[in-house]
mmCIF file of C-alpha atoms and ligand atoms in Angstrom:
data_model
loop_
_atom_site.group_PDB
_atom_site.id
_atom_site.type_symbol
_atom_site.label_atom_id
_atom_site.label_comp_id
_atom_site.label_asym_id
_atom_site.label_seq_id
_atom_site.Cartn_x
_atom_site.Cartn_y
_atom_site.Cartn_z
ATOM 1 C CA UNK A 1 -8.596 -17.806 9.499
ATOM 2 C CA UNK A 2 -7.097 -18.801 12.660
ATOM 3 C CA UNK A 3 -9.184 -21.390 14.037
ATOM 4 C CA UNK A 4 -10.449 -19.477 17.151
ATOM 5 C CA UNK A 5 -11.825 -16.648 14.513
ATOM 6 C CA UNK A 6 -13.487 -19.496 12.846
ATOM 7 C CA UNK A 7 -15.290 -20.935 15.760
ATOM 8 C CA UNK A 8 -16.269 -17.463 17.029
ATOM 9 C CA UNK A 9 -17.747 -16.632 13.675
ATOM 10 C CA UNK A 10 -19.611 -19.863 13.542
ATOM 11 C CA UNK A 11 -20.967 -19.370 17.018
ATOM 12 C CA UNK A 12 -23.527 -16.905 15.433
ATOM 13 C CA UNK A 13 -23.211 -17.305 11.382
ATOM 14 C CA UNK A 14 -22.881 -19.791 8.607
ATOM 15 C CA UNK A 15 -19.606 -19.177 7.343
ATOM 16 C CA UNK A 16 -18.215 -20.306 3.928
ATOM 17 C CA UNK A 17 -14.554 -19.829 3.368
ATOM 18 C CA UNK A 18 -12.954 -19.667 -0.113
ATOM 19 C CA UNK A 19 -9.302 -19.737 -0.822
ATOM 20 C CA UNK A 20 -7.609 -16.292 -0.302
ATOM 21 C CA UNK A 21 -6.615 -16.115 -3.886
ATOM 22 C CA UNK A 22 -9.927 -17.015 -5.237
ATOM 23 C CA UNK A 23 -10.874 -14.798 -8.580
ATOM 24 C CA UNK A 24 -13.706 -12.474 -8.075
ATOM 25 C CA UNK A 25 -15.741 -14.230 -10.396
ATOM 26 C CA UNK A 26 -15.612 -17.383 -8.033
ATOM 27 C CA UNK A 27 -16.444 -15.041 -5.028
ATOM 28 C CA UNK A 28 -19.439 -13.485 -6.924
ATOM 29 C CA UNK A 29 -20.735 -16.935 -7.799
ATOM 30 C CA UNK A 30 -20.561 -18.063 -4.176
ATOM 31 C CA UNK A 31 -22.048 -15.154 -2.051
ATOM 32 C CA UNK A 32 -25.415 -15.223 -3.451
ATOM 33 C CA UNK A 33 -27.872 -14.957 -0.513
ATOM 34 C CA UNK A 34 -24.813 -13.954 2.087
ATOM 35 C CA UNK A 35 -25.256 -10.969 4.099
ATOM 36 C CA UNK A 36 -21.551 -10.191 4.623
ATOM 37 C CA UNK A 37 -18.406 -10.619 2.773
ATOM 38 C CA UNK A 38 -14.765 -10.859 4.758
ATOM 39 C CA UNK A 39 -11.888 -10.028 2.263
ATOM 40 C CA UNK A 40 -8.075 -9.333 2.819
ATOM 41 C CA UNK A 41 -5.847 -6.925 1.438
ATOM 42 C CA UNK A 42 -5.071 -9.591 -1.307
ATOM 43 C CA UNK A 43 -8.710 -9.141 -2.479
ATOM 44 C CA UNK A 44 -8.925 -6.104 -4.865
ATOM 45 C CA UNK A 45 -12.668 -4.951 -3.999
ATOM 46 C CA UNK A 46 -13.203 -2.722 -7.212
ATOM 47 C CA UNK A 47 -16.254 -0.648 -8.298
ATOM 48 C CA UNK A 48 -16.950 -3.290 -10.798
ATOM 49 C CA UNK A 49 -16.836 -5.962 -8.135
ATOM 50 C CA UNK A 50 -19.041 -4.094 -5.959
ATOM 51 C CA UNK A 51 -21.590 -3.435 -8.484
ATOM 52 C CA UNK A 52 -21.904 -7.198 -9.065
ATOM 53 C CA UNK A 53 -22.226 -8.092 -5.241
ATOM 54 C CA UNK A 54 -25.586 -9.412 -4.784
ATOM 55 C CA UNK A 55 -28.331 -7.148 -3.063
ATOM 56 C CA UNK A 56 -28.144 -9.388 0.307
ATOM 57 C CA UNK A 57 -24.441 -8.186 1.022
ATOM 58 C CA UNK A 58 -24.776 -5.413 3.642
ATOM 59 C CA UNK A 59 -21.465 -5.361 5.115
ATOM 60 C CA UNK A 60 -17.616 -5.802 4.335
ATOM 61 C CA UNK A 61 -15.120 -6.920 6.961
ATOM 62 C CA UNK A 62 -11.550 -6.589 5.648
ATOM 63 C CA UNK A 63 -9.062 -8.412 7.707
ATOM 64 C CA UNK A 64 -6.625 -5.604 7.614
ATOM 65 C CA UNK A 65 -6.174 -2.095 8.732
ATOM 66 C CA UNK A 66 -5.501 -0.784 5.277
ATOM 67 C CA UNK A 67 -8.478 -0.157 3.023
ATOM 68 C CA UNK A 68 -6.866 0.736 -0.304
ATOM 69 C CA UNK A 69 -7.736 -2.351 -1.689
ATOM 70 C CA UNK A 70 -11.481 -1.181 -1.476
ATOM 71 C CA UNK A 71 -13.179 1.304 -3.371
ATOM 72 C CA UNK A 72 -14.851 3.063 -0.659
ATOM 73 C CA UNK A 73 -17.192 5.380 -2.749
ATOM 74 C CA UNK A 74 -18.501 2.479 -4.622
ATOM 75 C CA UNK A 75 -19.250 0.808 -1.199
ATOM 76 C CA UNK A 76 -21.004 3.640 -0.009
ATOM 77 C CA UNK A 77 -23.080 4.045 -3.324
ATOM 78 C CA UNK A 78 -24.305 0.764 -2.732
ATOM 79 C CA UNK A 79 -25.020 1.467 1.077
ATOM 80 C CA UNK A 80 -22.571 -1.390 2.012
ATOM 81 C CA UNK A 81 -20.722 -0.787 5.221
ATOM 82 C CA UNK A 82 -17.010 -1.463 6.053
ATOM 83 C CA UNK A 83 -15.151 -2.383 8.884
ATOM 84 C CA UNK A 84 -11.565 -3.017 9.403
ATOM 85 C CA UNK A 85 -9.045 -4.211 12.234
ATOM 86 C CA UNK A 86 -7.001 -1.262 13.749
ATOM 87 C CA UNK A 87 -5.451 -1.149 17.151
ATOM 88 C CA UNK A 88 -4.958 -5.115 17.681
ATOM 89 C CA UNK A 89 -1.993 -4.718 14.888
ATOM 90 C CA UNK A 90 -0.533 -1.773 16.077
ATOM 91 C CA UNK A 91 2.435 -2.931 18.451
ATOM 92 C CA UNK A 92 3.295 -6.023 16.166
ATOM 93 C CA UNK A 93 3.501 -3.755 13.161
ATOM 94 C CA UNK A 94 5.737 -1.417 15.190
ATOM 95 C CA UNK A 95 8.066 -4.135 16.225
ATOM 96 C CA UNK A 96 8.342 -4.984 12.364
ATOM 97 C CA UNK A 97 9.104 -1.457 11.501
ATOM 98 C CA UNK A 98 11.875 -1.793 14.151
ATOM 99 C CA UNK A 99 13.134 -5.320 12.890
ATOM 100 C CA UNK A 100 13.313 -3.565 9.366
ATOM 101 C CA UNK A 101 15.438 -0.488 10.578
ATOM 102 C CA UNK A 102 17.856 -2.595 12.589
ATOM 103 C CA UNK A 103 18.110 -4.955 9.864
ATOM 104 C CA UNK A 104 18.741 -2.460 7.145
ATOM 105 C CA UNK A 105 21.072 -0.323 9.376
ATOM 106 C CA UNK A 106 22.948 -3.489 10.676
ATOM 107 C CA UNK A 107 23.026 -5.156 7.034
ATOM 108 C CA UNK A 108 21.363 -8.221 8.508
ATOM 109 C CA UNK A 109 20.538 -9.981 5.472
ATOM 110 C CA UNK A 110 23.792 -9.741 3.903
ATOM 111 C CA UNK A 111 25.526 -10.858 7.211
ATOM 112 C CA UNK A 112 23.269 -13.649 7.422
ATOM 113 C CA UNK A 113 23.717 -14.726 4.032
ATOM 114 C CA UNK A 114 27.634 -14.603 4.659
ATOM 115 C CA UNK A 115 27.266 -16.868 7.500
ATOM 116 C CA UNK A 116 25.062 -19.262 5.974
ATOM 117 C CA UNK A 117 27.259 -19.539 2.889
ATOM 118 C CA UNK A 118 30.046 -20.963 4.892
ATOM 119 C CA UNK A 119 32.253 -18.220 3.745
ATOM 120 C CA UNK A 120 32.640 -16.249 6.833
ATOM 121 C CA UNK A 121 36.337 -16.031 7.777
ATOM 122 C CA UNK A 122 35.852 -14.372 11.113
ATOM 123 C CA UNK A 123 35.718 -11.134 13.277
ATOM 124 C CA UNK A 124 37.339 -8.245 11.263
ATOM 125 C CA UNK A 125 37.434 -4.562 12.294
ATOM 126 C CA UNK A 126 35.984 -3.604 8.620
ATOM 127 C CA UNK A 127 33.495 -6.561 8.198
ATOM 128 C CA UNK A 128 29.956 -5.775 7.335
ATOM 129 C CA UNK A 129 30.096 -2.217 8.933
ATOM 130 C CA UNK A 130 26.828 -0.701 9.402
ATOM 131 C CA UNK A 131 24.834 2.617 10.186
ATOM 132 C CA UNK A 132 24.743 3.743 14.024
ATOM 133 C CA UNK A 133 21.164 3.723 15.261
ATOM 134 C CA UNK A 134 21.664 5.562 18.571
ATOM 135 C CA UNK A 135 22.098 9.619 18.531
ATOM 136 C CA UNK A 136 20.820 9.561 14.949
ATOM 137 C CA UNK A 137 17.366 10.930 13.960
ATOM 138 C CA UNK A 138 14.227 9.001 12.843
ATOM 139 C CA UNK A 139 11.414 10.716 10.883
ATOM 140 C CA UNK A 140 8.247 9.260 11.109
ATOM 141 C CA UNK A 141 5.695 10.205 8.383
ATOM 142 C CA UNK A 142 2.184 9.359 9.551
ATOM 143 C CA UNK A 143 1.614 9.913 13.162
ATOM 144 C CA UNK A 144 -1.159 7.633 13.950
ATOM 145 C CA UNK A 145 -1.339 4.560 15.944
ATOM 146 C CA UNK A 146 1.634 2.989 14.324
ATOM 147 C CA UNK A 147 3.827 5.662 13.743
ATOM 148 C CA UNK A 148 3.166 6.615 17.644
ATOM 149 C CA UNK A 149 4.115 3.103 18.334
ATOM 150 C CA UNK A 150 7.451 3.059 16.642
ATOM 151 C CA UNK A 151 8.269 6.665 18.074
ATOM 152 C CA UNK A 152 7.900 5.199 21.499
ATOM 153 C CA UNK A 153 10.306 2.481 20.801
ATOM 154 C CA UNK A 154 12.593 4.886 19.334
ATOM 155 C CA UNK A 155 13.178 6.692 22.795
ATOM 156 C CA UNK A 156 14.520 3.338 23.988
ATOM 157 C CA UNK A 157 17.000 3.420 21.330
ATOM 158 C CA UNK A 158 18.507 6.833 22.014
ATOM 159 C CA UNK A 159 17.211 8.382 18.746
ATOM 160 C CA UNK A 160 15.825 11.911 18.068
ATOM 161 C CA UNK A 161 12.334 11.786 16.588
ATOM 162 C CA UNK A 162 10.975 14.141 13.817
ATOM 163 C CA UNK A 163 7.206 13.892 12.464
ATOM 164 C CA UNK A 164 4.816 16.493 11.026
ATOM 165 C CA UNK A 165 1.282 16.964 12.041
ATOM 166 C CA UNK A 166 -0.173 15.497 9.061
ATOM 167 C CA UNK A 167 -2.622 12.564 9.337
ATOM 168 C CA UNK A 168 -2.078 12.304 13.055
ATOM 169 C CA UNK A 169 -5.336 10.710 14.565
ATOM 170 C CA UNK A 170 -6.187 10.831 18.145
ATOM 171 C CA UNK A 171 -4.342 8.972 20.453
ATOM 172 C CA UNK A 172 -1.075 9.245 23.103
ATOM 173 C CA UNK A 173 0.553 12.403 22.894
ATOM 174 C CA UNK A 174 4.085 12.028 21.053
ATOM 175 C CA UNK A 175 6.753 10.983 23.320
ATOM 176 C CA UNK A 176 8.832 13.514 24.976
ATOM 177 C CA UNK A 177 11.392 15.134 22.754
ATOM 178 C CA UNK A 178 9.449 14.556 19.774
ATOM 179 C CA UNK A 179 10.123 17.484 17.165
ATOM 180 C CA UNK A 180 6.881 18.221 15.364
ATOM 181 C CA UNK A 181 7.845 19.741 11.837
ATOM 182 C CA UNK A 182 5.712 22.276 10.035
ATOM 183 C CA UNK A 183 5.664 19.813 6.755
ATOM 184 C CA UNK A 184 6.757 16.424 5.614
ATOM 185 C CA UNK A 185 9.328 17.864 3.633
ATOM 186 C CA UNK A 186 11.040 19.250 6.655
ATOM 187 C CA UNK A 187 10.814 15.578 7.996
ATOM 188 C CA UNK A 188 12.568 14.259 5.167
ATOM 189 C CA UNK A 189 15.334 16.898 5.039
ATOM 190 C CA UNK A 190 16.197 16.170 8.663
ATOM 191 C CA UNK A 191 15.991 12.413 8.839
ATOM 192 C CA UNK A 192 18.808 9.799 8.931
ATOM 193 C CA UNK A 193 15.873 7.051 9.026
ATOM 194 C CA UNK A 194 12.559 7.707 7.662
ATOM 195 C CA UNK A 195 9.888 5.167 8.540
ATOM 196 C CA UNK A 196 6.400 5.449 6.438
ATOM 197 C CA UNK A 197 3.097 4.997 8.236
ATOM 198 C CA UNK A 198 0.718 6.674 5.819
ATOM 199 C CA UNK A 199 -2.302 5.215 4.360
ATOM 200 C CA UNK A 200 -2.080 4.718 0.850
ATOM 201 C CA UNK A 201 -4.841 7.358 -1.028
ATOM 202 C CA UNK A 202 -4.624 8.983 -4.322
ATOM 203 C CA UNK A 203 -2.830 11.783 -2.418
ATOM 204 C CA UNK A 204 -0.028 9.679 -0.989
ATOM 205 C CA UNK A 205 0.551 7.315 -4.195
ATOM 206 C CA UNK A 206 4.180 7.431 -5.070
ATOM 207 C CA UNK A 207 4.656 10.091 -2.405
ATOM 208 C CA UNK A 208 8.425 9.247 -1.822
ATOM 209 C CA UNK A 209 9.542 9.786 -5.368
ATOM 210 C CA UNK A 210 12.921 10.794 -7.102
ATOM 211 C CA UNK A 211 12.471 14.777 -6.106
ATOM 212 C CA UNK A 212 11.772 13.781 -2.370
ATOM 213 C CA UNK A 213 14.568 11.426 -2.047
ATOM 214 C CA UNK A 214 16.724 13.847 -3.695
ATOM 215 C CA UNK A 215 15.861 16.126 -0.555
ATOM 216 C CA UNK A 216 17.047 13.529 1.836
ATOM 217 C CA UNK A 217 20.161 13.204 3.720
ATOM 218 C CA UNK A 218 22.751 11.311 1.788
ATOM 219 C CA UNK A 219 23.125 7.850 3.193
ATOM 220 C CA UNK A 220 19.536 7.951 4.966
ATOM 221 C CA UNK A 221 17.611 4.654 5.087
ATOM 222 C CA UNK A 222 13.961 4.310 4.406
ATOM 223 C CA UNK A 223 11.750 1.867 6.236
ATOM 224 C CA UNK A 224 8.010 1.172 4.777
ATOM 225 C CA UNK A 225 5.629 -0.991 6.642
ATOM 226 C CA UNK A 226 2.569 0.966 5.181
ATOM 227 C CA UNK A 227 2.070 0.483 1.666
ATOM 228 C CA UNK A 228 4.359 -0.147 -1.418
ATOM 229 C CA UNK A 229 2.576 2.472 -3.349
ATOM 230 C CA UNK A 230 3.746 5.012 -1.187
ATOM 231 C CA UNK A 231 7.228 4.834 -2.669
ATOM 232 C CA UNK A 232 8.266 5.177 -6.393
ATOM 233 C CA UNK A 233 10.342 1.993 -6.541
ATOM 234 C CA UNK A 234 12.083 2.967 -9.714
ATOM 235 C CA UNK A 235 13.463 6.156 -7.760
ATOM 236 C CA UNK A 236 14.068 4.269 -4.686
ATOM 237 C CA UNK A 237 16.090 1.681 -6.654
ATOM 238 C CA UNK A 238 18.196 4.134 -8.314
ATOM 239 C CA UNK A 239 18.788 5.803 -5.151
ATOM 240 C CA UNK A 240 20.013 2.721 -3.469
ATOM 241 C CA UNK A 241 22.212 1.981 -6.539
ATOM 242 C CA UNK A 242 23.863 5.383 -6.849
ATOM 243 C CA UNK A 243 24.446 5.196 -2.796
ATOM 244 C CA UNK A 244 22.313 8.384 -2.320
ATOM 245 C CA UNK A 245 20.144 6.093 -0.039
ATOM 246 C CA UNK A 246 22.071 4.003 2.771
ATOM 247 C CA UNK A 247 19.518 1.227 2.646
ATOM 248 C CA UNK A 248 16.119 0.250 2.788
ATOM 249 C CA UNK A 249 13.854 -2.008 5.091
ATOM 250 C CA UNK A 250 10.735 -2.808 3.421
ATOM 251 C CA UNK A 251 7.756 -5.195 4.213
ATOM 252 C CA UNK A 252 5.437 -3.878 1.637
ATOM 253 C CA UNK A 253 5.945 -3.519 -2.301
ATOM 254 C CA UNK A 254 3.991 -2.581 -5.389
ATOM 255 C CA UNK A 255 2.135 -5.256 -6.882
ATOM 256 C CA UNK A 256 2.932 -7.695 -4.127
ATOM 257 C CA UNK A 257 3.563 -10.720 -4.352
ATOM 258 C CA UNK A 258 5.272 -10.111 -7.494
ATOM 259 C CA UNK A 259 8.392 -7.956 -6.401
ATOM 260 C CA UNK A 260 10.369 -6.325 -8.878
ATOM 261 C CA UNK A 261 13.742 -8.254 -9.677
ATOM 262 C CA UNK A 262 15.761 -4.843 -9.626
ATOM 263 C CA UNK A 263 14.541 -4.142 -6.366
ATOM 264 C CA UNK A 264 15.402 -7.633 -4.537
ATOM 265 C CA UNK A 265 18.915 -7.355 -6.322
ATOM 266 C CA UNK A 266 19.367 -3.587 -4.970
ATOM 267 C CA UNK A 267 22.064 -3.037 -2.447
ATOM 268 C CA UNK A 268 21.684 -2.666 1.238
ATOM 269 C CA UNK A 269 18.066 -3.998 1.543
ATOM 270 C CA UNK A 270 16.331 -5.712 4.289
ATOM 271 C CA UNK A 271 13.262 -7.212 2.613
ATOM 272 C CA UNK A 272 10.260 -9.146 4.334
ATOM 273 C CA UNK A 273 6.929 -10.634 2.686
ATOM 274 C CA UNK A 274 4.489 -8.120 4.451
ATOM 275 C CA UNK A 275 4.691 -9.652 7.691
ATOM 276 C CA UNK A 276 3.786 -6.442 9.876
ATOM 277 C CA UNK A 277 0.609 -7.930 11.659
ATOM 278 C CA UNK A 278 1.832 -11.581 11.477
ATOM 279 C CA UNK A 279 2.062 -12.590 15.288
ATOM 280 C CA UNK A 280 -0.631 -15.029 16.765
ATOM 281 C CA UNK A 281 -1.900 -12.469 18.935
ATOM 282 C CA UNK A 282 -2.594 -9.765 16.353
ATOM 283 C CA UNK A 283 -3.649 -12.061 13.702
ATOM 284 C CA UNK A 284 -6.270 -13.446 16.031
ATOM 285 C CA UNK A 285 -7.151 -10.214 17.341
ATOM 286 C CA UNK A 286 -7.829 -9.076 13.846
ATOM 287 C CA UNK A 287 -10.162 -11.837 13.165
ATOM 288 C CA UNK A 288 -11.964 -11.585 16.715
ATOM 289 C CA UNK A 289 -12.390 -7.934 16.064
ATOM 290 C CA UNK A 290 -14.130 -8.559 12.694
ATOM 291 C CA UNK A 291 -16.383 -10.958 14.526
ATOM 292 C CA UNK A 292 -17.317 -8.627 17.195
ATOM 293 C CA UNK A 293 -18.397 -5.917 14.698
ATOM 294 C CA UNK A 294 -20.188 -8.532 12.378
ATOM 295 C CA UNK A 295 -22.271 -9.545 14.990
ATOM 296 C CA UNK A 296 -22.869 -5.974 16.319
ATOM 297 C CA UNK A 297 -23.911 -4.882 12.929
ATOM 298 C CA UNK A 298 -26.314 -7.485 12.231
ATOM 299 C CA UNK A 299 -27.728 -7.131 16.036
ATOM 300 C CA UNK A 300 -28.295 -3.403 14.981
ATOM 301 C CA UNK A 301 -25.699 -2.147 17.582
ATOM 302 C CA UNK A 302 -22.791 0.111 16.759
ATOM 303 C CA UNK A 303 -19.763 -1.133 15.229
ATOM 304 C CA UNK A 304 -16.307 -0.535 16.807
ATOM 305 C CA UNK A 305 -14.266 -0.139 13.706
ATOM 306 C CA UNK A 306 -16.707 1.424 10.948
ATOM 307 C CA UNK A 307 -14.706 2.901 8.280
ATOM 308 C CA UNK A 308 -16.229 6.336 7.148
ATOM 309 C CA UNK A 309 -18.575 6.393 10.033
ATOM 310 C CA UNK A 310 -17.887 8.294 13.327
ATOM 311 C CA UNK A 311 -17.571 6.547 16.493
HETATM 312 C C1 GLV B 1 -1.913 -4.901 6.766
HETATM 313 O O1 GLV B 1 -0.984 -4.611 5.698
HETATM 314 C C2 GLV B 1 -2.965 -4.265 7.051
HETATM 315 O O2 GLV B 1 -3.540 -3.297 6.277
HETATM 316 O O3 GLV B 1 -3.665 -4.842 7.986
HETATM 317 C C1 GLV B 2 33.413 -7.939 20.311
HETATM 318 O O1 GLV B 2 32.928 -9.013 20.219
HETATM 319 C C2 GLV B 2 34.307 -7.192 21.095
HETATM 320 O O2 GLV B 2 34.678 -7.851 22.224
HETATM 321 O O3 GLV B 2 34.489 -6.037 20.852
#
């Protein structure tokens, strides 16, 4: 954790830090008598793991906004509370969605590889020609905090914005000119770029499947900063290989960090290793937000970011 976060938590609690990749067994052996557990999205907090937590644990604090790595029902059954870190990472993650959009549209990976290889022969009219961003249509699925922040940036790039009302949380109104479609399918069919901002749940698992990809515009570009599991990667790879999709910009993958070789080798991709919230301010903000909520919880005050608890 960032040093400032460690210092903050140590100002009110005894803190024991295990390496992030610690096996569940090692965590269970080491949390006897502890009141709270901080995890990251790399730690699978399964029902079995939760059942075996010592009774002293009353709070799980996840260093993430996503909670798909946590069995919420099992936590609730044990009456263990959960806090996460929304808001502080919204803008940083929206920026990464734009990096992916720009990078995939303008073939940044391929171009940089050419330059670094020493094989660049100089400016040519047909060299590494990409997709226009201005004047094209960006579909945003999941119009919560991050989806809206992506939409705000789209106005500056001269794009049209489509979204559907599904999963829109309270927040800023959509930017002027946003077209609200009546279904996610309608967004799919109308988008030149599609950016995913849905939570991963049983309902959204493999949401972007072969059938839905088939309904997209030919040459469309898919952007994902949410969770890899939203996309059926086999269908995505086939669509990139056939040219049905014009490209993909991905920050998240199924089975991270073991990424499918055929995805890495698929054409027209711009791939990043789950960096959405990786700025100094966001990562520190996430930790400080957890620290505040842990302190509040044990002082008997309301937490800011309780999951499954209304504010
Ligand atoms: C990152 O993916 C997060 O959920 O914070
Ligand atoms: C490109 O550098 C141009 O001058 O068109």
